[in-house]
Coordinates of C-alpha atoms and ligand atoms in Angstrom, one line a residue:
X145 CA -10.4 29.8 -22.8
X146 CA -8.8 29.0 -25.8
X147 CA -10.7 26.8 -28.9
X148 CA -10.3 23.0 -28.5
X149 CA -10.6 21.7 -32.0
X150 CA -9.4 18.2 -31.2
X151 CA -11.5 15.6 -29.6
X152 CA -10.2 12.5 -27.8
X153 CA -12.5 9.1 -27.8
X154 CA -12.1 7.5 -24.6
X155 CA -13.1 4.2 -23.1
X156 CA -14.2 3.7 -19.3
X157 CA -13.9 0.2 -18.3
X158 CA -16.0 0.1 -15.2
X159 CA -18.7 2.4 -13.6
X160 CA -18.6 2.1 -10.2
X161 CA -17.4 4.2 -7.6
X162 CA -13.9 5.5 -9.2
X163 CA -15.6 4.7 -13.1
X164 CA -18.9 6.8 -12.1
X165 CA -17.1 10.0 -10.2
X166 CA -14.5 10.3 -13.4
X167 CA -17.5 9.9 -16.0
X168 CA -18.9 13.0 -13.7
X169 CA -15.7 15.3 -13.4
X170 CA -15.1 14.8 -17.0
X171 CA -18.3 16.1 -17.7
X172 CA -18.3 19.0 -15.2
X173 CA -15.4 20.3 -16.1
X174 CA -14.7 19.4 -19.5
X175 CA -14.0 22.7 -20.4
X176 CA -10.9 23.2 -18.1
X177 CA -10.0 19.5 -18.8
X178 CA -9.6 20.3 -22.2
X179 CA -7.6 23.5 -22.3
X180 CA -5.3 21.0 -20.3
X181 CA -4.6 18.2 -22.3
X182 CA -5.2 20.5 -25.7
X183 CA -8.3 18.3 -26.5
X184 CA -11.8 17.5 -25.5
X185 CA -12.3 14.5 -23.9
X186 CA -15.1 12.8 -24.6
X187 CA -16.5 9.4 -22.6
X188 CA -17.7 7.1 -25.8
X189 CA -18.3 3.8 -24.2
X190 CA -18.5 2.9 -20.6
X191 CA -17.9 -1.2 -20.0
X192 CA -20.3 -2.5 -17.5
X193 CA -21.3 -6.1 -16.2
X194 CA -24.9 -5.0 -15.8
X195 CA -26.7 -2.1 -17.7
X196 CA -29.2 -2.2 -15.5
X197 CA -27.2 -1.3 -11.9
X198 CA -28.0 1.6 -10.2
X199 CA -25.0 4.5 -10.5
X200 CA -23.7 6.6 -8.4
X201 CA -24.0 9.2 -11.0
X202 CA -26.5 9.1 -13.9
X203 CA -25.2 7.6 -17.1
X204 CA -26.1 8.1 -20.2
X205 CA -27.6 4.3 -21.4
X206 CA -26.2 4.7 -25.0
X207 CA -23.0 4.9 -23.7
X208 CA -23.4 1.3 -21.7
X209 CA -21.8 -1.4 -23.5
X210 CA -21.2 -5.4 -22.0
X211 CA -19.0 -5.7 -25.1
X212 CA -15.4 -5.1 -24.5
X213 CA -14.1 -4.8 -27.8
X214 CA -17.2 -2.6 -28.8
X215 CA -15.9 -0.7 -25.6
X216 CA -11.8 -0.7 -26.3
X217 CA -11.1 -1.4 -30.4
X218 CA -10.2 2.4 -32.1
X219 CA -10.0 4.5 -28.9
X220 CA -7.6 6.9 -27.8
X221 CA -7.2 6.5 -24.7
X222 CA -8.7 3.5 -21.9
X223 CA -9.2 4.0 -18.7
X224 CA -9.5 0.5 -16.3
X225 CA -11.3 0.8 -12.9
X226 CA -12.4 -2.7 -13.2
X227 CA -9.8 -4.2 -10.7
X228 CA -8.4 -8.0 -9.7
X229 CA -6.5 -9.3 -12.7
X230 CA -8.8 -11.0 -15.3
X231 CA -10.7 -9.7 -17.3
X232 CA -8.9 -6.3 -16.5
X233 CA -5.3 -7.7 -17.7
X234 CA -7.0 -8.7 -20.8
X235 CA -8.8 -5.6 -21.8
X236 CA -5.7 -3.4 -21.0
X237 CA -3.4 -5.5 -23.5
X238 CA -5.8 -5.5 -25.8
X239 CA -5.7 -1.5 -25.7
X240 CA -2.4 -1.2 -25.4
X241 CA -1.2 -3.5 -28.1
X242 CA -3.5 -0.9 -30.3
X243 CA -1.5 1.8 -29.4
X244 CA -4.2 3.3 -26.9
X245 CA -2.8 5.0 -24.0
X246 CA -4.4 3.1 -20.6
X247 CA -5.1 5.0 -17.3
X248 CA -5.4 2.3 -14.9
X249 CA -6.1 2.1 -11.1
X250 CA -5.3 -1.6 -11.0
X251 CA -2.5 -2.6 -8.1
X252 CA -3.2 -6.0 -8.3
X253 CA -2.8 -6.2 -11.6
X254 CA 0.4 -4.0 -12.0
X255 CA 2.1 -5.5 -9.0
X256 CA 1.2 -9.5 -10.5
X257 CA 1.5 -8.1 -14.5
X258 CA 3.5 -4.9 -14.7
X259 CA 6.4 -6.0 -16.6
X260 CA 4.2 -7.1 -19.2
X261 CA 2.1 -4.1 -19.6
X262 CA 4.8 -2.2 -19.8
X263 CA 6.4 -4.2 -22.7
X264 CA 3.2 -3.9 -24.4
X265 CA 2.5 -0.2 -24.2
X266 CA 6.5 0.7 -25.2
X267 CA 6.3 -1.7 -28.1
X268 CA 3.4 0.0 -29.4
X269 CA 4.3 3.7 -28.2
X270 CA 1.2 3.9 -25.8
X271 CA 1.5 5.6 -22.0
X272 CA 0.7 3.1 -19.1
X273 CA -0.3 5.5 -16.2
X274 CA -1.3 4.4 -12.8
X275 CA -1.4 7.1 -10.1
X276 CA -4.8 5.7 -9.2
X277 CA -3.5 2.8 -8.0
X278 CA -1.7 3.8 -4.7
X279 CA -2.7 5.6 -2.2
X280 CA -6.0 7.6 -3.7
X281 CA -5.6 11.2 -4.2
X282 CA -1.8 11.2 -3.0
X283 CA 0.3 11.7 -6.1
X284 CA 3.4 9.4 -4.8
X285 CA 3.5 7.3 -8.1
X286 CA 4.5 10.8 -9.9
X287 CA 6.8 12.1 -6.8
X288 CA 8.9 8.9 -7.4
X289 CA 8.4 8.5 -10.8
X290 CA 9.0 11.5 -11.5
X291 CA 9.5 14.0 -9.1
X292 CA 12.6 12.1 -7.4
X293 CA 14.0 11.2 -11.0
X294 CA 16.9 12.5 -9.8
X295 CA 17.5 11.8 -6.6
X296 CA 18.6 8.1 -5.3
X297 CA 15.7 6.7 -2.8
X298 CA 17.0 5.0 0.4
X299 CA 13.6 4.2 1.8
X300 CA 9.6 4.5 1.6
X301 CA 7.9 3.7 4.7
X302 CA 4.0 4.5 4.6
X303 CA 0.7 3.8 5.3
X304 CA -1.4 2.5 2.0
X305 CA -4.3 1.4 3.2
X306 CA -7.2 3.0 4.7
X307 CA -9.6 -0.2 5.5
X308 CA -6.4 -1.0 8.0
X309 CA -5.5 2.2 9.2
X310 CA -9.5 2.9 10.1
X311 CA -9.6 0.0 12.0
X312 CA -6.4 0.2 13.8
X313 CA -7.8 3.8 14.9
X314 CA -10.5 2.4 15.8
X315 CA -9.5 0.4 18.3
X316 CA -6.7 2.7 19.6
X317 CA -9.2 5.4 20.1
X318 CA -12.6 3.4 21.3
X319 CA -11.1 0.4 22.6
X320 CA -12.8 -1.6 20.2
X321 CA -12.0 -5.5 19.9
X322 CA -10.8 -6.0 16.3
X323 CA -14.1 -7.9 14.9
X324 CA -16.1 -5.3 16.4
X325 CA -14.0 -2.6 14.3
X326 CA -14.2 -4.4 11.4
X327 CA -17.8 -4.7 11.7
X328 CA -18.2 -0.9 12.2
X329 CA -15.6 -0.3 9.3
X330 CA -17.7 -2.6 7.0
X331 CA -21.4 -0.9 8.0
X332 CA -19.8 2.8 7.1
X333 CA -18.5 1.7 3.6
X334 CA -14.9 1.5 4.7
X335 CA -14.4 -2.2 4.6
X336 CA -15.3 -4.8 2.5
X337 CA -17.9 -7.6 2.7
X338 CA -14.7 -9.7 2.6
X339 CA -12.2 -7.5 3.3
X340 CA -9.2 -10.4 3.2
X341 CA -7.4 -8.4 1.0
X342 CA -7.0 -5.3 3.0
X343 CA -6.9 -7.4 6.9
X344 CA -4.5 -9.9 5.5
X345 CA -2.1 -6.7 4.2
X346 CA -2.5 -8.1 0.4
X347 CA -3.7 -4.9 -0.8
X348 CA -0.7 -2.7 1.1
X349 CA 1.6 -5.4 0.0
X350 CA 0.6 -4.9 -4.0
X351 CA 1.0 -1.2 -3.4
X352 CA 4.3 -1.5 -1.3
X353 CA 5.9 -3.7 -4.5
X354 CA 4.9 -0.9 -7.2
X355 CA 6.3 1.5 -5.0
X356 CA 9.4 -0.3 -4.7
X357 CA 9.8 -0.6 -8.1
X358 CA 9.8 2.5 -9.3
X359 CA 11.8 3.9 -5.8
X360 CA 14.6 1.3 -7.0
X361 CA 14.9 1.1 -10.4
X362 CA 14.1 -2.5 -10.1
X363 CA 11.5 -5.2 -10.8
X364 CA 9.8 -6.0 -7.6
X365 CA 6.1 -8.4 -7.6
X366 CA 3.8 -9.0 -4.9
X367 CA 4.8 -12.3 -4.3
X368 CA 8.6 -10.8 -3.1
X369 CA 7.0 -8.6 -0.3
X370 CA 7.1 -10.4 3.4
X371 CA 3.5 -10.1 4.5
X372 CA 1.6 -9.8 7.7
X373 CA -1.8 -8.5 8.4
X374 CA -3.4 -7.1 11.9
X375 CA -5.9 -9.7 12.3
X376 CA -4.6 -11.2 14.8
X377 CA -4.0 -7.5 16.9
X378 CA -6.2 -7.0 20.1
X379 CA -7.5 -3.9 21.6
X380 CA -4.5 -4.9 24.4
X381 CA -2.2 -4.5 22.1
X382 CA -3.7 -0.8 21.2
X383 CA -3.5 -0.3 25.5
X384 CA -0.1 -1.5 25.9
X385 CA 1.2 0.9 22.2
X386 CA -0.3 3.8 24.5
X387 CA 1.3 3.0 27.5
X388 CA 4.8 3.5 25.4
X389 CA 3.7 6.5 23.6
X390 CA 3.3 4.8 20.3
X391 CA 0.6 3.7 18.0
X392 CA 0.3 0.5 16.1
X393 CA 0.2 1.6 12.3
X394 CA 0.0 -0.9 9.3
X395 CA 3.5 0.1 7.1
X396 CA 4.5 -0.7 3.8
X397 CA 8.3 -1.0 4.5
X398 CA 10.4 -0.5 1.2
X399 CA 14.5 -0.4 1.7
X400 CA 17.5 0.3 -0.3
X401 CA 20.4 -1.6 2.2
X402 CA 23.2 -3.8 2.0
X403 CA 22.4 -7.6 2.4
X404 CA 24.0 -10.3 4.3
X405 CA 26.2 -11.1 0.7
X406 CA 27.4 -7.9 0.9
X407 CA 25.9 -6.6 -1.9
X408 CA 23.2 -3.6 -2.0
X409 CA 19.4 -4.9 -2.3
X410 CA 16.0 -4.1 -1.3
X411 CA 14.0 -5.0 1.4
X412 CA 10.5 -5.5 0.8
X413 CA 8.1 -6.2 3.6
X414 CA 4.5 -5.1 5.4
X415 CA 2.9 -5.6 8.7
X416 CA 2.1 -4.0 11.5
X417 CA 4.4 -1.7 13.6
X418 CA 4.5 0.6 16.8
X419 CA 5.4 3.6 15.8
X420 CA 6.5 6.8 18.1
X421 CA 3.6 9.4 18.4
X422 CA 5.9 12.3 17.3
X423 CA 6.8 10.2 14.3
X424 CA 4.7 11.9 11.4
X425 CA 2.8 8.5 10.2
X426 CA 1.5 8.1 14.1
X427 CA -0.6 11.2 13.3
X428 CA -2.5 9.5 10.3
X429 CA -5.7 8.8 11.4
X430 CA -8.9 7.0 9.9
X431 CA -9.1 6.3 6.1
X432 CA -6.0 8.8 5.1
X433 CA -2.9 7.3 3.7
X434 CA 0.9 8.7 4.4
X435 CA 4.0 7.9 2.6
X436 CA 7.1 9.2 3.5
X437 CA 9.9 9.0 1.2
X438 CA 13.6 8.8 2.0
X439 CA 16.2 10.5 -1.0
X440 CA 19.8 11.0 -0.4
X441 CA 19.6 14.3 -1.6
X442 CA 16.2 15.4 -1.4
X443 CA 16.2 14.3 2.6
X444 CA 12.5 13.4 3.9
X445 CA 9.6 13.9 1.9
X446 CA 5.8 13.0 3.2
X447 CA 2.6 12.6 1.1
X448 CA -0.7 12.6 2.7
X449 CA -4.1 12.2 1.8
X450 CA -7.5 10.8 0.7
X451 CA -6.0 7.0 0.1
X452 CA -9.7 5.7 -1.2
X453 CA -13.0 7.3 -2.1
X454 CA -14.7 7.7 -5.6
X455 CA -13.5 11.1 -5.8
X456 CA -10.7 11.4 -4.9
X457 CA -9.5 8.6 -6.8
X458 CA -10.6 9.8 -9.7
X459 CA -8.4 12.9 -9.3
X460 CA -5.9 10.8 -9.6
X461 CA -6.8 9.3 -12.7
X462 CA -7.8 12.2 -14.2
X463 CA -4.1 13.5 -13.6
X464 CA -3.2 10.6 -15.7
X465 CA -6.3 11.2 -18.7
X466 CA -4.6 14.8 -18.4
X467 CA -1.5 13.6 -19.1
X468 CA -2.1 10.9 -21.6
X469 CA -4.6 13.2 -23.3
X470 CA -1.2 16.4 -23.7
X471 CA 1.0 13.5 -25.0
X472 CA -1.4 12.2 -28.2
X473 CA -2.0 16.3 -28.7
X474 CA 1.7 17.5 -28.6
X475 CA 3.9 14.4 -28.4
X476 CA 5.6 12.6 -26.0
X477 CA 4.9 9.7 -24.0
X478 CA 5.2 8.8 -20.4
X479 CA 7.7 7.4 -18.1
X480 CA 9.2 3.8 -20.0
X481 CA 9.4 1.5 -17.4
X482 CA 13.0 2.0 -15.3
X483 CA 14.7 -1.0 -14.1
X484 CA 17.8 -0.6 -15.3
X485 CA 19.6 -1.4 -11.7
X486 CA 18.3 -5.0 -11.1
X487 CA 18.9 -5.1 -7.3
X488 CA 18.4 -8.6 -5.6
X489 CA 15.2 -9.0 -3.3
X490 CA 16.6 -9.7 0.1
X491 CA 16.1 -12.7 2.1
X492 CA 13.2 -11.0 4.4
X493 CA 14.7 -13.1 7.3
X494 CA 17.8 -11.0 7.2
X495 CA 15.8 -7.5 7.8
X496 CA 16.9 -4.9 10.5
X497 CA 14.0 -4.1 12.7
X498 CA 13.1 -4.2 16.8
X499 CA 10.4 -6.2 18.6
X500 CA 8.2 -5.5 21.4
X501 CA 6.9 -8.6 22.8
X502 CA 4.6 -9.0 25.6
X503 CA 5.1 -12.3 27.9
X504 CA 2.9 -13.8 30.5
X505 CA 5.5 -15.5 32.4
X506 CA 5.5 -17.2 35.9
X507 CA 5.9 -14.3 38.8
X508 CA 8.8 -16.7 40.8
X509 CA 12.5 -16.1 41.0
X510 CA 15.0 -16.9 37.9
X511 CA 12.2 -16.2 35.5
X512 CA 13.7 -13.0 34.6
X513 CA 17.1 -14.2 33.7
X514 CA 16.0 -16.8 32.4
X515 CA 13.9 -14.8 29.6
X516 CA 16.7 -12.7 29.5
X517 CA 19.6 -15.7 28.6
X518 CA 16.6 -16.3 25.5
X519 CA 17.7 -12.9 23.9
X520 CA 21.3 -13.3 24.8
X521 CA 21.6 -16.9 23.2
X522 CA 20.0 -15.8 20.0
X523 CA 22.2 -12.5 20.0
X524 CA 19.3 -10.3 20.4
X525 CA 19.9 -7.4 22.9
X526 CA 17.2 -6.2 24.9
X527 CA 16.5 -2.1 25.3
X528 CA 14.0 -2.3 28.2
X529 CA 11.7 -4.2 30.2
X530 CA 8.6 -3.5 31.7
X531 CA 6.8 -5.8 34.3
X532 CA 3.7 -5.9 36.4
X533 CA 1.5 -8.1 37.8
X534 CA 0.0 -10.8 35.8
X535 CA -3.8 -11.0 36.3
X536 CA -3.3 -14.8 37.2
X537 CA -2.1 -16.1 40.7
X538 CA 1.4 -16.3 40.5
X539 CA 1.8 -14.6 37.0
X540 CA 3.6 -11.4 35.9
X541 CA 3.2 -9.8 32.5
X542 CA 6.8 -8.6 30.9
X543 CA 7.1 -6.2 28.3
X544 CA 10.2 -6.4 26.9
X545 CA 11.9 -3.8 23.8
X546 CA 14.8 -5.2 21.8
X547 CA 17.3 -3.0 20.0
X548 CA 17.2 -3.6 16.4
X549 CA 18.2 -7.2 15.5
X550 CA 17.7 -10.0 12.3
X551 CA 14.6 -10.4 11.8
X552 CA 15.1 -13.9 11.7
X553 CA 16.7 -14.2 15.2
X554 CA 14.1 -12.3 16.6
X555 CA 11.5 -14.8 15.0
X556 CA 14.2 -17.6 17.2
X557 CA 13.5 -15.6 20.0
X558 CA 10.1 -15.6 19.9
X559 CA 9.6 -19.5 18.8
X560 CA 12.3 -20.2 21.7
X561 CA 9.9 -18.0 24.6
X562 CA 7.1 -20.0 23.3
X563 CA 8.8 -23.0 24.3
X564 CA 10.4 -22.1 27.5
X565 CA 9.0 -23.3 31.1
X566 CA 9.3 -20.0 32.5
X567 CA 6.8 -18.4 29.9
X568 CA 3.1 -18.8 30.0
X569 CA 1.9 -17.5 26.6
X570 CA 4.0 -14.8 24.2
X571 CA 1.2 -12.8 24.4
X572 CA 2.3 -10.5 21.3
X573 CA 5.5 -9.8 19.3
X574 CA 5.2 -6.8 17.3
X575 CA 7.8 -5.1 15.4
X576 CA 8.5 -1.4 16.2
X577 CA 9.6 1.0 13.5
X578 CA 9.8 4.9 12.9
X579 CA 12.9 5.4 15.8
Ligands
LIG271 N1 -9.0 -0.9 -0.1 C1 -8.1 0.1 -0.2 C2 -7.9 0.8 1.1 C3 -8.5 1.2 -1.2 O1 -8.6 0.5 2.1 O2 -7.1 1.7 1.2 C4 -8.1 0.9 -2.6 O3 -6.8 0.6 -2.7

């Protein structure tokens, strides 16, 4: 292995999970690390809340600081695993408006502040990476980034977040009741003790807008992605997804399509979807993330993986030290960021998708047409419909598939079966995807 006489000073902002497994690959293999990036790498100062915590991984207490500048001021490179938006926003500017190259993990803070952080780090010739911060392990940031450069991305549909995706299998494969899988999710480390972020689809939604952005050339936040969570899914929902061959998957639904103006936009939205189970995101299972990518030339492209987990996270950021570390050594810098085609956000009422919604309706004659002059009146057509008896005296349950329709007429539909005499309860509406 060739001589390394170059050493780089870097900052860890954070030792917890992520922080404390890149602290240990960087010493484990800090010999390969360097002939990578053509320097050593060297962890200076860690930042920490508490010196006292127990670690994952032994740290060395001198390198323990509570002091953020003592941690950040003269480095070469940063690398944030604090997460949320303040303090980390802070510290990162500060690093970058040195001129220090930052490695972040951050979504939240990227998809509230990316704009910003990118300013900063081109105005002072600094790289902003963040593979870290979608998807774990799975290097989709760099396959759009970079590795689709050249190609022009019509879609990204995917699965982003593990908490979710456990749950969902969860309850698809043991029948489980939706707090029950939570529960279990949150005593094996996969969940939160508030885990509103992942259930409520925030976290998939932050990760859906930085994926967008960089598929589209285009400035896309958190607060333009249409948002629904699974809490309120029940293990009759799994049964009935089954029962038509598909499986209910939390997506992260980014388009490239022509709005209702006429003009190209994207389409930004997550929640959950039936998907077929020969579609290839039906076949993720547990904590692993998917994302398939869409490019006009390049056709269909899937990347799967570890989406969370101290180490395998930390492969992903130390992809990024790697790269960060090569530029200060031999020059360059990373990807600027690329907006450059400014597409609009469509109205999310105006997306393209199909419904399955399950009725309880009363089991005497009419109701059927009736139901059916719902769809017809809001222009909605219907694909198929499925009914059998309702547990109730006198009750039928209807399962009825649209074709794909506005979003926002399906939503009519849905508000106008709520209302309707014939119907009991609209026992679910959920979208289907993947066809
Ligand atoms: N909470 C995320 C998930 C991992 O469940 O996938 C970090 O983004």
């Amino acid at each position: 292995m060739a001589e390394t006489e170059r050493t780089l000073d870097i900052a860890v902002l954070g030792a917890g999970t992520v922080g404390s497994q890149v602290i240990r690959i960087l010493q484990e293999q800090g010999e390969d690390l360097a002939a990578r990036a053509g320097a050593r790498l060297q962890v200076v100062k860690v930042l920490v809340r508490n010196p006292d915590a127990p670690r994952d991984v032994p740290l060395d207490p001198g390198l323990l600081t509570t002091d953020a500048a003592e941690a950040i001021d003269g480095r070469d490179l940063v690398i944030e695993l604090i997460g949320g938006i303040e303090p980390a926003r802070t510290y990162v500017l500060r690093a970058l408006r040195q001129g220090i190259s930052v490695v972040t993990g951050n979504k939240a803070l990227l998809a509230a502040h990316g704009p910003e952080l990118y300013e900063a780090a081109a105005a002072s010739d600094a790289d902003l990476y963040y593979e870290a911060a979608v998807a774990g392990a799975v290097p989709v940031v760099y396959g759009l980034r970079e590795s689709l450069a050249g190609d022009r991305v019509t879609r990204v549909l995917g699965i982003v977040n593990g908490t979710t995706n456990f749950i969902l299998d969860a309850m698809a494969t043991e029948g489980a009741s939706y707090a029950d899988a939570l529960a279990r999710a949150q005593e094996l480390g996969f969940a939160e003790a508030d885990p509103t972020a992942d259930v409520e689809g925030l976290d998939a939604a932050a990760k859906c807008a930085i994926l967008a952005s960089l598929a589209f050339h285009t400035r896309v936040g958190i607060d333009d992605v249409a948002v629904e969570g699974i809490t309120s899914l029940t293990a009759e929902d799994m049964r009935e997804a089954a029962f038509f061959s598909r499986a209910v998957k939390l997506l992260a639904i980014a388009e490239r399509r022509i709005g209702e103006d006429g003009h190209e936009g994207v389409s930004v939205r997550v929640h959950p979807a039936l998907v077929p189970l020969d579609h290839p995101l039906a076949s993720v299972n547990g904590a692993f993330n998917a994302v398939v990518v869409e490019g006009e030339a390049a056709g269909r492209l899937m990347f799967y993986g570890q989406g969370a987990g101290g180490a395998p996270t930390a492969s992903a950021v130390l992809s990024d030290v790697v790269a960060a570390a090569s530029h200060r050594v031999h020059g360059g810098h990373a990807p600027r960021e690329s907006v450059y085609a400014h597409l609009p956000i469509l109205d999310p009422g105006s997306a393209r998708t199909r419904y399955q919604m399950r009725l309880r309706v009363e089991d005497r004659l009419g109701v059927l047409s009736e139901v059916a002059n719902i769809f017809a009146r809001h222009g909605v057509s219907i694909q198929s419909v499925h009914q059998r008896d309702g547990q109730g005296i006198g009750q039928a349950v209807i399962v009825i598939a649209t074709h794909v329709a506005r979003e926002a007429d399906l939503q009519a539909v849905a508000h106008a079966l709520s209302q309707s005499p014939a119907v009991r309860e609209v026992a679910s509406t959920i979208r289907m995807e993947g066809d």
